[in-house]
Short mmCIF file of C-alpha atoms and ligand atoms in Angstrom, two decimals:
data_model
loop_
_atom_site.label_atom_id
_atom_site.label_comp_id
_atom_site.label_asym_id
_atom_site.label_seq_id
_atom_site.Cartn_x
_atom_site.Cartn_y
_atom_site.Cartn_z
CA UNK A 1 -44.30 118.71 231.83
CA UNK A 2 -41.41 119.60 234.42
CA UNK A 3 -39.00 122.37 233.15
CA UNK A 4 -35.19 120.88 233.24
CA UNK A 5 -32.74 123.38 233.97
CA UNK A 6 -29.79 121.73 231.87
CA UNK A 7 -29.71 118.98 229.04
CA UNK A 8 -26.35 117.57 228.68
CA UNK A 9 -23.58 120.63 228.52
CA UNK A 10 -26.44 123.31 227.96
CA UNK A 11 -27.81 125.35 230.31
CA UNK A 12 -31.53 126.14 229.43
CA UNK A 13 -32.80 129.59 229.33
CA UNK A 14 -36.53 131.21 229.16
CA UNK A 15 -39.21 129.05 226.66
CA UNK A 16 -39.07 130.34 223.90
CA UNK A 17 -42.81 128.42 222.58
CA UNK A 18 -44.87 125.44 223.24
CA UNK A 19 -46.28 123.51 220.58
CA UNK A 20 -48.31 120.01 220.57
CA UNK A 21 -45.42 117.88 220.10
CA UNK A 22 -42.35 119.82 221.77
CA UNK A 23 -40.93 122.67 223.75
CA UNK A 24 -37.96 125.45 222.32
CA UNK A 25 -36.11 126.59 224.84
CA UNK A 26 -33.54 129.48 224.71
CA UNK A 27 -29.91 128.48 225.34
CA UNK A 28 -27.81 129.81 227.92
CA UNK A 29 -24.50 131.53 226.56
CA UNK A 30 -25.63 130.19 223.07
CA UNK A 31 -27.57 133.07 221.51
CA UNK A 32 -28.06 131.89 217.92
CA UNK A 33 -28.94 128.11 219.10
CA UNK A 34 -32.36 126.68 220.92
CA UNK A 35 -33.18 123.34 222.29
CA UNK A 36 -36.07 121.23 221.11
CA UNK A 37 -37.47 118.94 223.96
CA UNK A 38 -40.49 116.74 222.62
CA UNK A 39 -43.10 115.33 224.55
CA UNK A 40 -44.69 111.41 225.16
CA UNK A 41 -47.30 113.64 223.06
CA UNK A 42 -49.30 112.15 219.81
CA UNK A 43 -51.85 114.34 218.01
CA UNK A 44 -53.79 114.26 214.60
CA UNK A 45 -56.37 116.16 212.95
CA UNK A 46 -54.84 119.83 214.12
CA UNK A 47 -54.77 118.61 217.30
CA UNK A 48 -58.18 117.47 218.03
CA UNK A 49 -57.15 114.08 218.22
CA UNK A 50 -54.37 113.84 220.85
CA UNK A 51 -52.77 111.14 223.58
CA UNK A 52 -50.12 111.01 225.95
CA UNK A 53 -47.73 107.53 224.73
CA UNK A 54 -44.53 107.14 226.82
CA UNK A 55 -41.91 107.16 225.05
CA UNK A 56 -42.78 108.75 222.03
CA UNK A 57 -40.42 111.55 222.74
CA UNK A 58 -37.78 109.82 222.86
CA UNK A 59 -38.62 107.81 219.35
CA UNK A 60 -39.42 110.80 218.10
CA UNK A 61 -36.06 112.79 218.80
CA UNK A 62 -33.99 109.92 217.92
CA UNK A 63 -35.76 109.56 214.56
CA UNK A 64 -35.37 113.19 213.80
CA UNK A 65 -31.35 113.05 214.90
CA UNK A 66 -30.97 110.55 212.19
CA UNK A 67 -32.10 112.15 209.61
CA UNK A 68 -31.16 115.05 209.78
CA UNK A 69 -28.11 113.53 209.75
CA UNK A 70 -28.87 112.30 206.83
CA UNK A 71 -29.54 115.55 205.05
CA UNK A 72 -26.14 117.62 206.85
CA UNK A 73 -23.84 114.94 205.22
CA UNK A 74 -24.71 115.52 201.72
CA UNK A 75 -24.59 119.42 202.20
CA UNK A 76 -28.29 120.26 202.92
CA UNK A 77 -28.63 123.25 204.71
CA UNK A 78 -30.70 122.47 207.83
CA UNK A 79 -30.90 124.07 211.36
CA UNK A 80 -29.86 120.62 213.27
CA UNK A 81 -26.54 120.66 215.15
CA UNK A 82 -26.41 117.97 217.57
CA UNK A 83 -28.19 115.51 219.31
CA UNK A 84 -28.88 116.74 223.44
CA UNK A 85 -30.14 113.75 225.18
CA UNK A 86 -32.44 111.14 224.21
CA UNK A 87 -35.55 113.45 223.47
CA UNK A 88 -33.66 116.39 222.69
CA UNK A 89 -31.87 118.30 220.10
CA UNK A 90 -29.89 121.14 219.68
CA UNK A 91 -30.83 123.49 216.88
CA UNK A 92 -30.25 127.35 215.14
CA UNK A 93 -32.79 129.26 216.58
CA UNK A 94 -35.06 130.52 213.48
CA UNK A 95 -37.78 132.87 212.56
CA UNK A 96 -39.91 130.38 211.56
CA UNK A 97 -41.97 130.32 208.00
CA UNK A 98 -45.52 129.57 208.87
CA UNK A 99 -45.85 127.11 206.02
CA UNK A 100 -45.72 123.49 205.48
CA UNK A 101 -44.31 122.40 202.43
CA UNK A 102 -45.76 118.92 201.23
CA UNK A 103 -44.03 116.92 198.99
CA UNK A 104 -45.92 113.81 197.22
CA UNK A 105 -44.59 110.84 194.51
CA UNK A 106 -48.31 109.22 195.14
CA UNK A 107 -51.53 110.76 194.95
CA UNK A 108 -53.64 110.10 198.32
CA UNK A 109 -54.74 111.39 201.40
CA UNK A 110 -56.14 114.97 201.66
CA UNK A 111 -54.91 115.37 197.46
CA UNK A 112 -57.59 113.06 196.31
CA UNK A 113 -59.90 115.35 198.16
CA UNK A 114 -58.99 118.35 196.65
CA UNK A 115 -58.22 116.51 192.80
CA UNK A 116 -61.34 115.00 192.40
CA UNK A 117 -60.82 112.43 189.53
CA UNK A 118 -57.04 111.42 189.98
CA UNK A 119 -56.71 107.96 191.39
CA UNK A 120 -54.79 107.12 194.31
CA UNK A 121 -51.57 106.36 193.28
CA UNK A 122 -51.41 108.45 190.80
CA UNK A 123 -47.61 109.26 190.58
CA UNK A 124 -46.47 112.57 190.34
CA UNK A 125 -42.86 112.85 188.01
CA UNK A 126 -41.17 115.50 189.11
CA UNK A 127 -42.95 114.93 192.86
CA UNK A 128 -45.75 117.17 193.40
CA UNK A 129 -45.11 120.22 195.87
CA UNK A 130 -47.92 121.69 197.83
CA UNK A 131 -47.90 124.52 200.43
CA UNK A 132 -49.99 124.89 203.40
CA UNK A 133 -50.42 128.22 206.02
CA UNK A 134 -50.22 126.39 209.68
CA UNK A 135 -53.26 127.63 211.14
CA UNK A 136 -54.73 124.65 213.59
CA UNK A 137 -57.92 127.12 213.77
CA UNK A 138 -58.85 126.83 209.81
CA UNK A 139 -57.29 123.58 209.12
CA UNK A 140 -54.21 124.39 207.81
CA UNK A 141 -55.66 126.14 204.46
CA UNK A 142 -53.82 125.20 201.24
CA UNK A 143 -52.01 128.08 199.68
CA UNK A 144 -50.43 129.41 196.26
CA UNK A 145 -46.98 130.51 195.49
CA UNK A 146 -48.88 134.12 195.22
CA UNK A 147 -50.09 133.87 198.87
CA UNK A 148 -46.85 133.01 200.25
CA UNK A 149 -45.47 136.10 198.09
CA UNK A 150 -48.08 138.97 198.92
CA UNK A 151 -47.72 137.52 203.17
CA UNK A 152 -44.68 140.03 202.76
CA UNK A 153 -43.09 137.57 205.11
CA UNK A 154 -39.88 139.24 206.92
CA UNK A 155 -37.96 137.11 209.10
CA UNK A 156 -34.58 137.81 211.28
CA UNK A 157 -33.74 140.71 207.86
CA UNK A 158 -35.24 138.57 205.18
CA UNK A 159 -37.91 139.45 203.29
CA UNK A 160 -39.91 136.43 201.56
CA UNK A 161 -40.05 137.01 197.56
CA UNK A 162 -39.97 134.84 194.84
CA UNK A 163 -36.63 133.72 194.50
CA UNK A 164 -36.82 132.79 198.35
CA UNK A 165 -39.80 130.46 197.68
CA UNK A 166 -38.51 129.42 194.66
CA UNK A 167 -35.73 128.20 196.70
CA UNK A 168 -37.74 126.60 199.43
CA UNK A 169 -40.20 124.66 196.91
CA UNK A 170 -36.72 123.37 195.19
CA UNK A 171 -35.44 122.23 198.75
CA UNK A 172 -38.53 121.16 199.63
CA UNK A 173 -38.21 118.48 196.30
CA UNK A 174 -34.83 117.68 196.95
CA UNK A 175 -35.32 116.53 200.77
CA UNK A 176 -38.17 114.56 199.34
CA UNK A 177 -35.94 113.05 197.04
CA UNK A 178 -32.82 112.57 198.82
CA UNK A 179 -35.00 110.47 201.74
CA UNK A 180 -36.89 108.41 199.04
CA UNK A 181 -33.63 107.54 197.83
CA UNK A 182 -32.74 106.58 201.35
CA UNK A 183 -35.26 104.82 202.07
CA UNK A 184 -35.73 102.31 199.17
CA UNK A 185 -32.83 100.78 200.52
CA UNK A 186 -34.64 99.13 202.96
CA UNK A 187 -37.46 98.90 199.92
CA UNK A 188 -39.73 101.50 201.74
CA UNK A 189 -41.95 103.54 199.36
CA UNK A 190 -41.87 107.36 200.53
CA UNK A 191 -45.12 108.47 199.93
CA UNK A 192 -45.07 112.06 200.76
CA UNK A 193 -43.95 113.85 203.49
CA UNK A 194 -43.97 117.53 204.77
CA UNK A 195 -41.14 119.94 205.97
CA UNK A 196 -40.45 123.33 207.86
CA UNK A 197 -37.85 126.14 207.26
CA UNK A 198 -36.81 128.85 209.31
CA UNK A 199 -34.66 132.37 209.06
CA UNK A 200 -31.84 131.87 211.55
CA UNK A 201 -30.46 134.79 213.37
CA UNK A 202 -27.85 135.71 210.03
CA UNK A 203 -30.89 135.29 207.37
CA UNK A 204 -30.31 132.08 205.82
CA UNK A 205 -32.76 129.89 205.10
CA UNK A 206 -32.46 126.56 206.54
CA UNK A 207 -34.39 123.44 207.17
CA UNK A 208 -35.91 123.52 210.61
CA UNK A 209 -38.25 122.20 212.76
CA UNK A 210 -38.64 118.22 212.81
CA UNK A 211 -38.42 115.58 210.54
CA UNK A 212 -39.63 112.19 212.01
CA UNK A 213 -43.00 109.39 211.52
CA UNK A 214 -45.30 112.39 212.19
CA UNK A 215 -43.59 114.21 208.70
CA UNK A 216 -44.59 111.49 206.08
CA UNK A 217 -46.20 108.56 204.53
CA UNK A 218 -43.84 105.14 204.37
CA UNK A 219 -44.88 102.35 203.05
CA UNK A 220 -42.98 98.92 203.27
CA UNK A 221 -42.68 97.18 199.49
CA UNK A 222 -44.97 99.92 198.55
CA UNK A 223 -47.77 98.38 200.44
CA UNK A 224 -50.35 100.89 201.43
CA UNK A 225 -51.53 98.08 203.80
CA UNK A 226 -48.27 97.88 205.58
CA UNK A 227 -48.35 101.25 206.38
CA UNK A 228 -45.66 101.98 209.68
CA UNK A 229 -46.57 106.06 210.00
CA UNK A 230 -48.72 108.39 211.75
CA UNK A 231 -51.71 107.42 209.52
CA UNK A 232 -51.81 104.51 211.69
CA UNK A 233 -53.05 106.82 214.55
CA UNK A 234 -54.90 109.45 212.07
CA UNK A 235 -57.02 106.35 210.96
CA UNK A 236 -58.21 104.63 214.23
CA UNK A 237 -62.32 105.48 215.08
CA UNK A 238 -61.41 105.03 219.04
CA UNK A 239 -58.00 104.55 220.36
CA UNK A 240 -56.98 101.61 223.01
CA UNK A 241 -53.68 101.23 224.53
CA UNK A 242 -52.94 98.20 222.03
CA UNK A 243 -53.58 100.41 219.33
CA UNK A 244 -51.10 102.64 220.79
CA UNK A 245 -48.71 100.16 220.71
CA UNK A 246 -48.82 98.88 217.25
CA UNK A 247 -48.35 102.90 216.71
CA UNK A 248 -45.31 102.99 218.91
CA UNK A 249 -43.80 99.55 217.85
CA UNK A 250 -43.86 101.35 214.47
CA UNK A 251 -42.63 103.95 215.23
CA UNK A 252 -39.24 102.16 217.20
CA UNK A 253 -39.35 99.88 213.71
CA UNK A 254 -38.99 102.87 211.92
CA UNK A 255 -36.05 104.77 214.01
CA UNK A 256 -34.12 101.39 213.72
CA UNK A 257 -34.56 101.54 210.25
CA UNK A 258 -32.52 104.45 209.88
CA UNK A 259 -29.65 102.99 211.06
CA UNK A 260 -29.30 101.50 207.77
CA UNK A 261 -29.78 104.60 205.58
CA UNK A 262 -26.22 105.79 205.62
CA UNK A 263 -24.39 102.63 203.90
CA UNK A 264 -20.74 102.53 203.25
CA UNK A 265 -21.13 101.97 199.28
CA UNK A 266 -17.84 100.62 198.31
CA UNK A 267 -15.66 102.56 195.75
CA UNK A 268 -12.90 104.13 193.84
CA UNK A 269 -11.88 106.70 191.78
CA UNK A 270 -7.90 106.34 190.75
CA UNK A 271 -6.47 109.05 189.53
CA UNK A 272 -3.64 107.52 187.08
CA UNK A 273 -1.16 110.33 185.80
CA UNK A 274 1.68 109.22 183.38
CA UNK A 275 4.48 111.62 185.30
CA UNK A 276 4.66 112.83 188.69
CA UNK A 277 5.05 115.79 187.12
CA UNK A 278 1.29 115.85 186.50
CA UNK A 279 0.85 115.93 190.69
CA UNK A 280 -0.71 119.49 190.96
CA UNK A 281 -3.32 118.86 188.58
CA UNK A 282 -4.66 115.43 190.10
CA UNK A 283 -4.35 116.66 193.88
CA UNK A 284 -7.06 119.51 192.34
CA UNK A 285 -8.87 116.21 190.41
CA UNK A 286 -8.57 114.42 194.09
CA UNK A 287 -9.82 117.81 196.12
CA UNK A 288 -13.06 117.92 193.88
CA UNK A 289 -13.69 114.11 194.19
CA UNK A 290 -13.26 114.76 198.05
CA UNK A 291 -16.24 117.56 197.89
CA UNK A 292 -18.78 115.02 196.88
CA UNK A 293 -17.33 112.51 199.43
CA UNK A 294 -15.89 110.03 196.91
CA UNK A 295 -12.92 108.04 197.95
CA UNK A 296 -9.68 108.95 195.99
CA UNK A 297 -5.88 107.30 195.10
CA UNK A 298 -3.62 108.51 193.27
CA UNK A 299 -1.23 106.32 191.16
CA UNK A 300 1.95 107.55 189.32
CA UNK A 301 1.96 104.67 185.79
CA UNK A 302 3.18 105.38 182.22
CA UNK A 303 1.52 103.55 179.33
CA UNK A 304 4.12 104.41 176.93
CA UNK A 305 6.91 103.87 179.02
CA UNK A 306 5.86 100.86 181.44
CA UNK A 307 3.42 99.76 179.69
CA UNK A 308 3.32 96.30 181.73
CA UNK A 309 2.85 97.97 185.17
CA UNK A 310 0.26 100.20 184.19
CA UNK A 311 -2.14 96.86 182.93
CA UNK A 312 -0.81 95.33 186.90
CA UNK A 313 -1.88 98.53 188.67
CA UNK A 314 -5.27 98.21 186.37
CA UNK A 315 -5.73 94.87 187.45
CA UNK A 316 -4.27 95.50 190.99
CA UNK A 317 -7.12 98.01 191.35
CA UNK A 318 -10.16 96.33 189.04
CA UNK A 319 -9.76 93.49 192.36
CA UNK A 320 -10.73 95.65 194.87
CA UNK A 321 -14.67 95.95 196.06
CA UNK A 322 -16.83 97.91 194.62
CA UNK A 323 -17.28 100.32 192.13
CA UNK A 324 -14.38 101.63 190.24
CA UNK A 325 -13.80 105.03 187.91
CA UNK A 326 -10.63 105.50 186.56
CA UNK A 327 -9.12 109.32 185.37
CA UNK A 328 -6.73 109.74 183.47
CA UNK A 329 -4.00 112.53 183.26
CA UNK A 330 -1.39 112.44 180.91
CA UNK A 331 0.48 115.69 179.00
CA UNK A 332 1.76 115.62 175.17
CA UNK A 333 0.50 112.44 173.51
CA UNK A 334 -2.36 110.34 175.74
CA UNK A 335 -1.17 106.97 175.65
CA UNK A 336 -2.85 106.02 179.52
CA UNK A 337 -6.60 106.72 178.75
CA UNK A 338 -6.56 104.80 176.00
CA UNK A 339 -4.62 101.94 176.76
CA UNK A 340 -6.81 101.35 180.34
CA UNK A 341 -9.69 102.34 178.10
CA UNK A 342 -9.45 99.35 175.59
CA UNK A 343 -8.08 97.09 178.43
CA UNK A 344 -11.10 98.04 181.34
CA UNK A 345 -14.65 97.11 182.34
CA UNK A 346 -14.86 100.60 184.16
CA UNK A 347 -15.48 103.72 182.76
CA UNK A 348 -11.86 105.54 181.78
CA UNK A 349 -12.04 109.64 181.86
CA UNK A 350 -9.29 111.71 180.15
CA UNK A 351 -8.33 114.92 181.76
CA UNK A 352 -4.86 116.40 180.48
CA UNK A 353 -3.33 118.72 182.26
CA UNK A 354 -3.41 122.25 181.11
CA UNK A 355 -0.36 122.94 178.46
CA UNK A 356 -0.45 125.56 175.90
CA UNK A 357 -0.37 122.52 173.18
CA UNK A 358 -3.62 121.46 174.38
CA UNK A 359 -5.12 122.39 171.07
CA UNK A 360 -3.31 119.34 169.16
CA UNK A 361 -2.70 117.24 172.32
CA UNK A 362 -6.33 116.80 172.94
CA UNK A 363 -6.68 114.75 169.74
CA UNK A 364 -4.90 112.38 171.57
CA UNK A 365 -7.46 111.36 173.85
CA UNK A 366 -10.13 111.74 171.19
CA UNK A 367 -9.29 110.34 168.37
CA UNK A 368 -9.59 106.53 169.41
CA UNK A 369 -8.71 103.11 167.73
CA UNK A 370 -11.99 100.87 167.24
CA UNK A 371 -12.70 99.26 169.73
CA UNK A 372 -11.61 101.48 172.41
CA UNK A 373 -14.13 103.92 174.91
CA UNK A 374 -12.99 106.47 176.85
CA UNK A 375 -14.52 109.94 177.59
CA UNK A 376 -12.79 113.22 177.81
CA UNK A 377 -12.74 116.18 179.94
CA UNK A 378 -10.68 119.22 180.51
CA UNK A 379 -11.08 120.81 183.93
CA UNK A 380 -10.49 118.52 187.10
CA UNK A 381 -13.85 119.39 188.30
CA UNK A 382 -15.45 118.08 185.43
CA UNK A 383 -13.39 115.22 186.02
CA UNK A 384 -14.63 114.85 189.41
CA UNK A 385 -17.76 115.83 188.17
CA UNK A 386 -18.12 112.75 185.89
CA UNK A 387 -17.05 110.24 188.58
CA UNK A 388 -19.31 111.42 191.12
CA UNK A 389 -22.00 110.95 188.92
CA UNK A 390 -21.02 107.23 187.89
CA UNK A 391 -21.00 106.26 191.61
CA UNK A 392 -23.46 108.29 192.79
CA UNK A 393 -25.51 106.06 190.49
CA UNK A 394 -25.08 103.28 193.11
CA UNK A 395 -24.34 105.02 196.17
CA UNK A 396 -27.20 107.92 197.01
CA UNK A 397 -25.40 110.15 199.40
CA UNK A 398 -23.17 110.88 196.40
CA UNK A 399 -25.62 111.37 193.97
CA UNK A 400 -27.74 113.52 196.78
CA UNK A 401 -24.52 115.94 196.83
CA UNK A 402 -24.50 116.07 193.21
CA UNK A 403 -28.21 117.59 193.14
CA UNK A 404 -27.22 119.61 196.56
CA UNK A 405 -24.06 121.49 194.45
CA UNK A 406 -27.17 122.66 191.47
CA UNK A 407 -29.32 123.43 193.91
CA UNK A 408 -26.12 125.71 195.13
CA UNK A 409 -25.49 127.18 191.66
CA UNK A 410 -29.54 128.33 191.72
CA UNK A 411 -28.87 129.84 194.87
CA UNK A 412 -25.70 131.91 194.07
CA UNK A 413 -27.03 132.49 190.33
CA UNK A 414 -30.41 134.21 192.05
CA UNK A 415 -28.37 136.17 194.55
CA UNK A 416 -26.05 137.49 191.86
CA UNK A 417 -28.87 138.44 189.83
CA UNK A 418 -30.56 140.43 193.00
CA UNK A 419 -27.18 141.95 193.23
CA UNK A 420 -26.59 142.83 189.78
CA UNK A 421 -29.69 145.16 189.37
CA UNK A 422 -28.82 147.24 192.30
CA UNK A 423 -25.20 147.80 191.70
CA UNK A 424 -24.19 146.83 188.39
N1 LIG B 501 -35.11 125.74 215.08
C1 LIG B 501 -36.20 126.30 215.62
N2 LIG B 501 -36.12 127.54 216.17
C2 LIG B 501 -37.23 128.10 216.71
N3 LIG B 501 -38.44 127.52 216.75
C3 LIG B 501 -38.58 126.31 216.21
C4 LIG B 501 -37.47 125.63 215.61
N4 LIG B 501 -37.89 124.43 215.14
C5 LIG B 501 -39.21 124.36 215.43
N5 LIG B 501 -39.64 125.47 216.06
C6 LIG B 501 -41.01 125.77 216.54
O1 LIG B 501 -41.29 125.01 217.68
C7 LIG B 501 -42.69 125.06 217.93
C8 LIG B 501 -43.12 123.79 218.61
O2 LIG B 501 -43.23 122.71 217.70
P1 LIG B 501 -44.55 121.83 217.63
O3 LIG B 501 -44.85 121.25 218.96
O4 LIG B 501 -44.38 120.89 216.48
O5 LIG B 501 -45.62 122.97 217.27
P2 LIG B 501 -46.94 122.91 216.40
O6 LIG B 501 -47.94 122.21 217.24
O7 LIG B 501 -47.27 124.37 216.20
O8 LIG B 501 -46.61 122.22 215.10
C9 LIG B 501 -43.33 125.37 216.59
O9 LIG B 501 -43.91 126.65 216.65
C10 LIG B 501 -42.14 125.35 215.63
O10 LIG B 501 -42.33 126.26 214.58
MG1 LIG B 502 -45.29 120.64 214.57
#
């Protein structure tokens, strides 16, 4: 393969390594970023099986872009920054972990070998996690949490302990998760699928490497039969070019695909105080709603005072498309959230503002006529909390930040802890 000097604005610097699918190349006045070229390269079976396909590179990067994507706009920490040119990408440069981490909602492939007795399609609830060593030479040998432990891994600073794999396997799940989610929009069953981290040059753990056909199992309608990944290739006996192309025409199917996996789900959350004066407290409502990438208004309606405009600015907003949460804030003696409550089809949540009558006011909003639903909350981001997980019921990428922001509070919980029994 010829060595480019520069892809778009980047000037390349020395290789950094070679692998069967794609070259890393240092970056010129970039020192914490690399470039990933990939090749018109196919292999299976550690690389025994292997053919040049033209164009696969470019399929390949493109697919990868996308998802990655993907998992950067709902707050996944990965090491993707941009996409280069059509088969490249611009990435932090990591330390990589020599692991694979496998993923699986269905039991087959290389699992039923090891499981003997489980069916295929056996289906794994939470998804099974596995974890492999990459070494071509023995066949990528499966190993235990305890192997990855006593490898006394240190990359870039970081030494590899528990609470670091912990973290991994737990990303690992929630990438699976997040794509399968994706992906049964266009009713595609995500099999299983395997990832990579690496230590970039500050420590952190991140995503890394690729994610594209070669990373998973996808079947269309859950058909094994209709198979569009790299088991395509991993299955033939002897390879002809028009088995290539059925490979590579699913491939391009499957990059196109992804175009799709990043819907605008219509929706809104109004935020419906009964006085301006109440404006502080619903901007912090409206900042949290913003974090998980919900769309926000804000409307200024009294129920006890204009009672009629607050039921026209219900039904002004219950017309608009799509989903629709309503919170609302109102001080002393909650008229609002009850009067949209018994008057709405969407769910109504109660969040007062802080006041030191609280204590009595709250009754308010909780002591409700028959007839009448409405939940109630105190702090705006349990406010925002609650609507994020209403629509993130319909729209994944909200949902997907939801289970990004626990997966945050694990992360900052174990670091405190680590933290706490040296200097506390
Ligand atoms: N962000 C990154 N920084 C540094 N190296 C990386 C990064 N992402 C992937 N790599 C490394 O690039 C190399 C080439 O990839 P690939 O061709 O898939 O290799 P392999 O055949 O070993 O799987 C691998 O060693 C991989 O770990
Ligand atoms: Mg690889």
């Amino acid at each position: 393969m010829s060595r480019p000097t520069t892809v778009g604005d980047y000037v390349l610097g020395s290789l950094i390594i070679e692998g069967k699918t794609k070259q890393v190349f240092d970056l010129k006045d970039h020192p914490d970023l690399c470039m990933l070229i990939s090749k018109d390269r196919i292999t299976a079976g550690d690389g025994v099986k292997a053919h040049d396909l033209e164009g696969k590179a470019a399929i390949s990067n493109q697919t990868n872009c996308k998802v990655f994507d993907i998992l950067n706009s709902v707050g996944i920490k990965t090491a993707f920054v941009s996409t280069a040119s059509a088969n490249a990408f611009v990435s932090r440069k990591c330390a990589m972990v020599p692991i694979e981490w496998v993923t699986r909602r269905l039991a087959t492939g290389s699992f039923l070998k090891r499981n003997v007795g489980v069916p295929e399609g056996y289906r794994f609830y939470p998804p099974k996690q596995e974890t492999f060593f990459k070494d071509d030479a023995n066949h990528d040998p499966q190993w235990s949490e305890e192997q990855i432990i006593s490898a006394k891994f240190n990359f870039n600073g970081l030494t590899i302990g528990k609470n670091e794999v912990d973290i991994m396997r737990r990303t690992t799940i929630l990438v699976f998760e997040v794509l399968e989610k994706a992906w049964s929009l266009r009713n595609c069953a995500l099999i299983d699928m395997k990832i990579e981290f690496g230590v970039d040059t500050n420590g952190n753990i991140l995503v890394a490497d690729v994610i594209d056909s070669d990373s998973w199992r996808l079947w269309p309608s859950g058909d094994k039969r209709l198979m569009v990944d790299k088991q395509v290739y991993r299955n033939l006996t002897s390879v002809t070019q028009s088995d290539l192309d059925v490979v590579k025409r699913n491939f391009t199917w499957v990059r196109d695909q992804l175009d799709f996996l990043k819907p605008e789900v219509p929706h809104l959350v109004a935020v419906m105080m009964g006085s301006p004066s109440d404006k502080e407290h619903c901007q912090k409502i409206a900042k949290y709603c913003r974090q998980f990438g919900l769309n926000v208004e804000l409307r200024v309606t009294s129920a006890h005072k204009g009672t009629e405009d607050t039921l026209s600015v219900l039904r002004e907003l219950e017309q608009r498309q799509g989903s629709l949460v309503l919170i609302a804030v109102a001080g002393r003696s909650n008229g609002l959230g009850p009067v949209l409550g018994a008057n709405a089809s969407c769910p109504v949540i109660n969040c007062p503002p802080p006041s030191t009558s609280m204590s009595q006011d709250i009754w308010s909003s909780l002591s409700l006529p028959s007839g009448v639903g409405c939940s109630t909350v105190i702090y705006p981001e349990a406010a925002a909390l609650s609507a994020a997980q209403i629509i993130g019921q319909q729209d994944y990428m909200v949902w997907s930040r939801l289970r990004v922001a626990q997966l945050e509070h694990i992360r900052t919980l174990k670091k405190a802890d680590v933290e706490a029994q040296i200097n506390f």
